Amino acid sequence: MISRNKKLPLASYFDLIAGTSTGGIIAIGLCASDPRNAMVPACDASKLVELYKYKSSEIFGTIKDANMFANLIFPTKKYSSDPLEKILLDMLGDSKSQDALSNFLVTAYEIEQRTPKVFTNIRSDKLEKNYFMRDLARATSAAPTFFDPARIDKLHKRGEIQSLMDGGIFASNPSMVALMHTMRLGWDQETVHILSLGTGNEARPYFYHEVTQWNSFNWVSPSRGVPIVSMLMQSQSKVADEYLNLVMNKELTDISKKRYLRIDGHLLRGLGSDALDDTSPANLKELESFAGLLLSDANNQAVLNKFADMA
């Protein structure tokens, strides 16, 4: 974008930015108004990179259950959400969804109502709903087995509390949810183009002879990558990707003509751990290298050029 002399905030070049989990934090950071200056976004891309490089060790730094013996028997490894909430408060302050500078959409799952939730500032039903952006960021990233659910208040209906978990439970790739939302809004579907950005596919295999020996706790063990959650989220992401590619691109092969394009790749040994809470300097460096490889790929460059030219 900068090479094309496009210097406006990144979110202003998109009609809608959607995200789930860590992608939800990114979407909110790019679209929320800065609590210190409501005329500019809370974050730009460089500030978000700094968040993950320098704050991730704080987010995954305090194990909630101090009973180490219990953790050895029941390996839940649940972290305190206090550091994450403090970081989100500092980043987003009292910025509200109704004051967002660009259109956003994030997902979460309401555990008491047992229903998927979509939070956005551009609604098809015209109802006015309002939330603290920090609360939405906390809700969309409340990863099962790592953090407690988020308890958030509705600013438009004080006292009505929601209990929310990570939206990856149903939309780890939120592109399909975003497309559905554009349909509800009545957008001309032939003019909708989606750039989908992944965070790396988990590459570790779960071998038959290993899985057959597991008990119920092994299926939710963070030391194994929380297998049941990992499998469900990766499967949903893959199905969404294949569906959108089929519906929006049909049999097109020319990148310039495709309306749905995704950049993602497999996390390989030596190029980033698939452990959500691996915040070691070595892994962060590997993830940067992984991102560099993705961005230097000729096909991915063509994808980014297409969207930069459209902006």
Coordinates of C-alpha atoms in Angstrom, one line a residue:
M1 CA 0.0 0.0 0.0
I2 CA 2.8 2.4 0.9
S3 CA 4.6 1.7 -2.4
R4 CA 1.4 2.9 -4.1
N5 CA 1.4 6.1 -2.1
K6 CA -1.7 5.0 -0.2
K7 CA -1.1 6.3 3.3
L8 CA -4.5 6.2 4.8
P9 CA -5.2 3.8 7.8
L10 CA -5.2 0.3 6.5
A11 CA -8.9 -0.4 7.5
S12 CA -10.1 2.5 5.4
Y13 CA -9.3 0.6 2.2
F14 CA -11.7 -2.2 3.1
D15 CA -15.5 -2.1 3.3
L16 CA -15.5 -4.7 6.1
I17 CA -12.7 -6.3 8.2
A18 CA -13.7 -9.5 9.9
G19 CA -11.7 -11.6 12.4
T20 CA -11.9 -14.5 14.9
S21 CA -9.8 -15.0 18.0
T22 CA -6.4 -13.4 17.4
G23 CA -7.7 -12.2 14.1
G24 CA -10.6 -10.6 16.0
I25 CA -8.1 -8.6 18.1
I26 CA -6.4 -7.5 14.9
A27 CA -9.7 -6.4 13.3
I28 CA -10.8 -4.5 16.3
G29 CA -7.4 -2.8 16.7
L30 CA -7.4 -1.6 13.1
C31 CA -11.1 -0.4 13.2
A32 CA -11.5 1.0 16.8
S33 CA -10.9 4.6 17.5
D34 CA -7.9 5.5 19.6
P35 CA -9.0 6.2 23.1
R36 CA -6.4 9.1 23.2
N37 CA -7.4 10.5 19.8
A38 CA -10.8 9.5 18.5
M39 CA -9.9 10.6 14.9
V40 CA -7.3 7.9 14.4
P41 CA -7.4 4.1 14.7
A42 CA -6.3 2.5 17.9
C43 CA -3.6 0.5 16.1
D44 CA -1.8 0.3 12.8
A45 CA -0.1 -2.8 11.5
S46 CA 3.3 -2.0 13.2
K47 CA 1.6 -1.6 16.6
L48 CA -0.1 -4.9 16.3
V49 CA 3.2 -6.6 15.4
E50 CA 4.7 -5.1 18.5
L51 CA 1.8 -6.4 20.6
Y52 CA 2.5 -10.0 19.6
K53 CA 6.3 -9.7 19.8
Y54 CA 6.5 -8.0 23.1
K55 CA 3.3 -8.7 25.0
S56 CA 2.5 -12.3 24.2
S57 CA 4.7 -13.6 27.0
E58 CA 2.6 -11.5 29.4
I59 CA -0.7 -12.8 28.0
F60 CA 0.5 -16.4 28.4
G61 CA 2.5 -15.8 31.5
T62 CA 0.3 -16.4 34.5
I63 CA -1.2 -19.9 35.0
K64 CA -4.5 -19.5 36.8
D65 CA -4.5 -22.8 38.8
A66 CA -1.5 -22.6 41.2
N67 CA -2.1 -26.2 42.2
M68 CA 0.8 -27.8 40.2
F69 CA -0.1 -31.3 41.3
A70 CA -3.6 -30.8 39.8
N71 CA -2.1 -29.6 36.6
L72 CA 0.0 -32.7 36.3
I73 CA -3.0 -35.0 36.7
F74 CA -5.5 -32.8 34.8
P75 CA -3.4 -30.8 32.3
T76 CA -5.7 -27.9 31.7
K77 CA -3.0 -25.2 31.8
K78 CA -5.6 -22.4 32.0
Y79 CA -4.1 -18.9 32.1
S80 CA -5.3 -15.9 34.0
S81 CA -7.1 -13.4 31.7
D82 CA -5.9 -10.4 33.8
P83 CA -2.8 -9.6 31.7
L84 CA -4.8 -9.8 28.4
E85 CA -7.5 -7.6 29.8
K86 CA -5.0 -5.1 31.0
I87 CA -3.3 -5.0 27.6
L88 CA -6.7 -4.6 25.8
L89 CA -7.7 -1.8 28.2
D90 CA -4.4 0.1 27.5
M91 CA -4.8 -0.4 23.7
L92 CA -8.6 0.3 23.4
G93 CA -9.6 2.1 26.5
D94 CA -13.3 3.0 26.5
S95 CA -13.5 2.9 22.7
K96 CA -17.0 1.7 21.7
S97 CA -18.3 -0.3 18.8
Q98 CA -20.6 2.5 17.7
D99 CA -17.6 4.8 17.4
A100 CA -15.5 2.5 15.2
L101 CA -13.8 4.3 12.3
S102 CA -14.2 1.4 9.9
N103 CA -16.6 -1.4 9.6
F104 CA -15.7 -4.6 11.5
L105 CA -17.1 -8.0 12.3
V106 CA -15.9 -10.4 15.0
T107 CA -17.3 -13.7 16.2
A108 CA -17.8 -15.3 19.6
Y109 CA -19.8 -18.2 21.1
E110 CA -22.4 -17.6 23.9
I111 CA -22.0 -20.6 26.2
E112 CA -25.2 -20.1 28.2
Q113 CA -27.5 -19.5 25.2
R114 CA -25.5 -22.1 23.2
T115 CA -25.4 -19.9 20.1
P116 CA -22.9 -18.4 17.8
K117 CA -22.6 -14.6 18.0
V118 CA -21.6 -12.0 15.4
F119 CA -20.6 -8.5 16.6
T120 CA -20.4 -5.7 14.1
N121 CA -21.0 -2.0 13.8
I122 CA -22.8 -2.4 10.5
R123 CA -26.1 -4.2 11.0
S124 CA -28.7 -5.4 8.6
D125 CA -31.5 -5.1 11.2
K126 CA -30.8 -1.4 12.0
L127 CA -30.8 -2.1 15.7
E128 CA -28.4 0.1 17.7
K129 CA -26.1 -2.1 19.7
N130 CA -23.0 -0.9 21.5
Y131 CA -20.1 -2.6 23.3
F132 CA -16.7 -1.7 24.6
M133 CA -14.3 -2.7 21.9
R134 CA -12.0 -4.2 24.6
D135 CA -14.8 -6.5 25.7
L136 CA -15.4 -7.8 22.1
A137 CA -11.6 -8.4 21.7
R138 CA -11.6 -10.3 25.0
A139 CA -14.6 -12.4 24.0
T140 CA -13.5 -13.4 20.5
S141 CA -10.1 -14.5 21.8
A142 CA -11.3 -16.5 24.9
A143 CA -9.7 -19.7 23.7
P144 CA -11.1 -22.9 25.4
T145 CA -8.7 -24.5 27.8
F146 CA -6.5 -21.4 27.8
F147 CA -8.8 -18.7 29.2
D148 CA -12.0 -18.3 31.1
P149 CA -15.0 -17.2 29.1
A150 CA -15.5 -13.5 28.9
R151 CA -18.3 -11.8 30.8
I152 CA -19.3 -8.6 28.9
D153 CA -22.0 -6.0 29.5
K154 CA -24.2 -4.6 26.7
L155 CA -23.9 -0.8 26.7
H156 CA -27.2 -0.5 25.0
K157 CA -28.9 -2.6 27.6
R158 CA -27.1 -2.3 30.9
G159 CA -27.1 -5.2 33.2
E160 CA -27.7 -7.8 30.5
I161 CA -24.5 -9.9 30.6
Q162 CA -23.2 -12.3 28.0
S163 CA -20.8 -15.2 28.6
L164 CA -18.7 -15.7 25.6
M165 CA -15.9 -18.0 24.2
D166 CA -13.6 -17.8 21.3
G167 CA -15.4 -17.5 18.0
G168 CA -13.1 -20.1 16.5
I169 CA -15.6 -22.7 17.9
F170 CA -17.7 -22.1 14.8
A171 CA -15.8 -19.7 12.6
S172 CA -12.0 -20.1 12.8
N173 CA -12.0 -18.8 9.2
P174 CA -14.7 -16.0 9.4
S175 CA -14.7 -15.4 5.7
M176 CA -18.0 -17.3 5.2
V177 CA -19.6 -15.4 8.1
A178 CA -18.5 -12.2 6.6
L179 CA -19.9 -13.2 3.2
M180 CA -23.2 -14.1 4.8
H181 CA -23.3 -10.7 6.5
T182 CA -22.7 -8.8 3.2
M183 CA -25.8 -10.8 1.8
R184 CA -27.9 -9.6 4.7
L185 CA -26.8 -6.1 4.1
G186 CA -27.9 -6.4 0.5
W187 CA -24.5 -5.8 -1.1
D188 CA -24.1 -6.7 -4.8
Q189 CA -22.4 -10.1 -4.5
E190 CA -20.7 -9.7 -7.9
T191 CA -18.8 -6.8 -6.5
V192 CA -17.7 -8.5 -3.2
H193 CA -14.0 -9.5 -3.1
I194 CA -12.6 -11.3 0.0
L195 CA -8.9 -11.3 1.0
S196 CA -8.6 -14.1 3.7
L197 CA -5.4 -14.2 5.8
G198 CA -4.6 -17.3 7.9
T199 CA -2.2 -17.7 10.8
G200 CA -0.6 -21.0 9.6
N201 CA -2.1 -24.4 9.5
E202 CA -1.3 -26.8 12.3
A203 CA 0.9 -29.5 10.8
R204 CA 1.4 -32.0 13.7
P205 CA -0.2 -35.4 12.9
Y206 CA -2.2 -37.4 15.4
F207 CA -1.2 -41.0 14.8
Y208 CA -3.8 -43.8 15.1
H209 CA -1.7 -45.9 17.6
E210 CA -1.3 -42.8 19.8
V211 CA -4.9 -41.7 19.7
T212 CA -6.3 -45.1 20.6
Q213 CA -4.4 -44.9 23.9
W214 CA -5.8 -41.5 24.9
N215 CA -8.3 -40.8 27.7
S216 CA -10.7 -37.9 27.7
F217 CA -8.1 -35.5 29.2
N218 CA -5.6 -36.2 26.4
W219 CA -8.2 -34.8 23.9
V220 CA -8.1 -31.4 25.6
S221 CA -4.4 -31.4 26.7
P222 CA -2.6 -28.1 25.8
S223 CA 0.7 -30.1 25.6
R224 CA -0.8 -31.9 22.6
G225 CA -2.2 -28.8 21.1
V226 CA -5.7 -29.3 22.5
P227 CA -6.4 -32.0 19.8
I228 CA -10.2 -31.8 19.8
V229 CA -10.3 -28.0 19.5
S230 CA -7.5 -28.0 16.9
M231 CA -9.2 -30.6 14.7
L232 CA -12.6 -28.8 14.8
M233 CA -11.2 -25.4 14.1
Q234 CA -8.9 -26.5 11.3
S235 CA -11.7 -28.5 9.7
Q236 CA -14.0 -25.5 9.8
S237 CA -11.4 -23.3 8.3
K238 CA -10.7 -25.7 5.5
V239 CA -14.4 -26.2 4.7
A240 CA -15.0 -22.5 4.6
D241 CA -12.0 -22.0 2.3
E242 CA -13.1 -24.7 -0.1
Y243 CA -16.8 -23.5 -0.1
L244 CA -15.9 -19.9 -0.8
N245 CA -13.4 -20.9 -3.5
L246 CA -16.2 -22.9 -5.1
V247 CA -19.0 -20.4 -4.8
M248 CA -17.0 -17.2 -5.6
N249 CA -14.4 -18.4 -8.0
K250 CA -16.0 -21.4 -9.7
E251 CA -13.4 -22.7 -12.1
L252 CA -11.4 -19.5 -12.5
T253 CA -7.6 -19.8 -12.5
D254 CA -6.6 -16.2 -13.1
I255 CA -5.9 -14.5 -9.8
S256 CA -7.0 -11.2 -11.1
K257 CA -10.5 -12.5 -11.8
K258 CA -11.0 -14.4 -8.6
R259 CA -13.2 -12.8 -5.9
Y260 CA -12.0 -14.9 -3.0
L261 CA -8.3 -15.4 -2.3
R262 CA -6.6 -16.7 0.8
I263 CA -3.0 -16.5 2.0
D264 CA -2.0 -19.3 4.5
G265 CA 0.5 -22.1 4.8
H266 CA 1.5 -25.1 6.9
L267 CA 3.6 -24.5 10.0
L268 CA 6.6 -26.7 9.3
R269 CA 9.3 -27.9 11.7
G270 CA 11.7 -25.1 12.3
L271 CA 9.3 -22.5 11.0
G272 CA 7.0 -21.9 13.9
S273 CA 5.3 -24.0 16.5
D274 CA 1.6 -24.6 16.3
A275 CA 1.2 -24.3 20.1
L276 CA -1.0 -21.3 20.8
D277 CA 0.9 -20.3 23.9
D278 CA 4.5 -20.8 22.7
T279 CA 5.8 -17.3 23.2
S280 CA 9.5 -18.1 23.3
P281 CA 11.8 -15.7 21.4
A282 CA 12.9 -18.6 19.2
N283 CA 9.3 -19.4 18.1
L284 CA 8.4 -15.7 17.6
K285 CA 11.5 -15.4 15.3
E286 CA 10.5 -18.6 13.4
L287 CA 6.9 -17.2 12.9
E288 CA 8.4 -14.0 11.5
S289 CA 10.4 -16.1 9.1
F290 CA 7.3 -18.1 8.2
A291 CA 5.4 -14.9 7.5
G292 CA 8.3 -13.6 5.4
L293 CA 8.2 -16.8 3.3
L294 CA 4.4 -16.5 2.7
L295 CA 4.7 -12.9 1.7
S296 CA 7.6 -13.5 -0.7
D297 CA 5.8 -16.3 -2.5
A298 CA 5.0 -15.1 -6.1
N299 CA 1.3 -16.2 -6.0
N300 CA 0.8 -14.5 -2.7
Q301 CA 2.4 -11.3 -4.0
A302 CA 0.0 -11.4 -6.9
V303 CA -2.9 -11.7 -4.5
L304 CA -1.7 -8.7 -2.4
N305 CA -1.1 -6.7 -5.6
K306 CA -4.6 -7.4 -6.8
F307 CA -6.2 -6.0 -3.6
A308 CA -3.7 -3.1 -3.4
D309 CA -4.7 -2.1 -6.9
M310 CA -8.4 -2.2 -6.0
A311 CA -8.0 0.0 -2.9

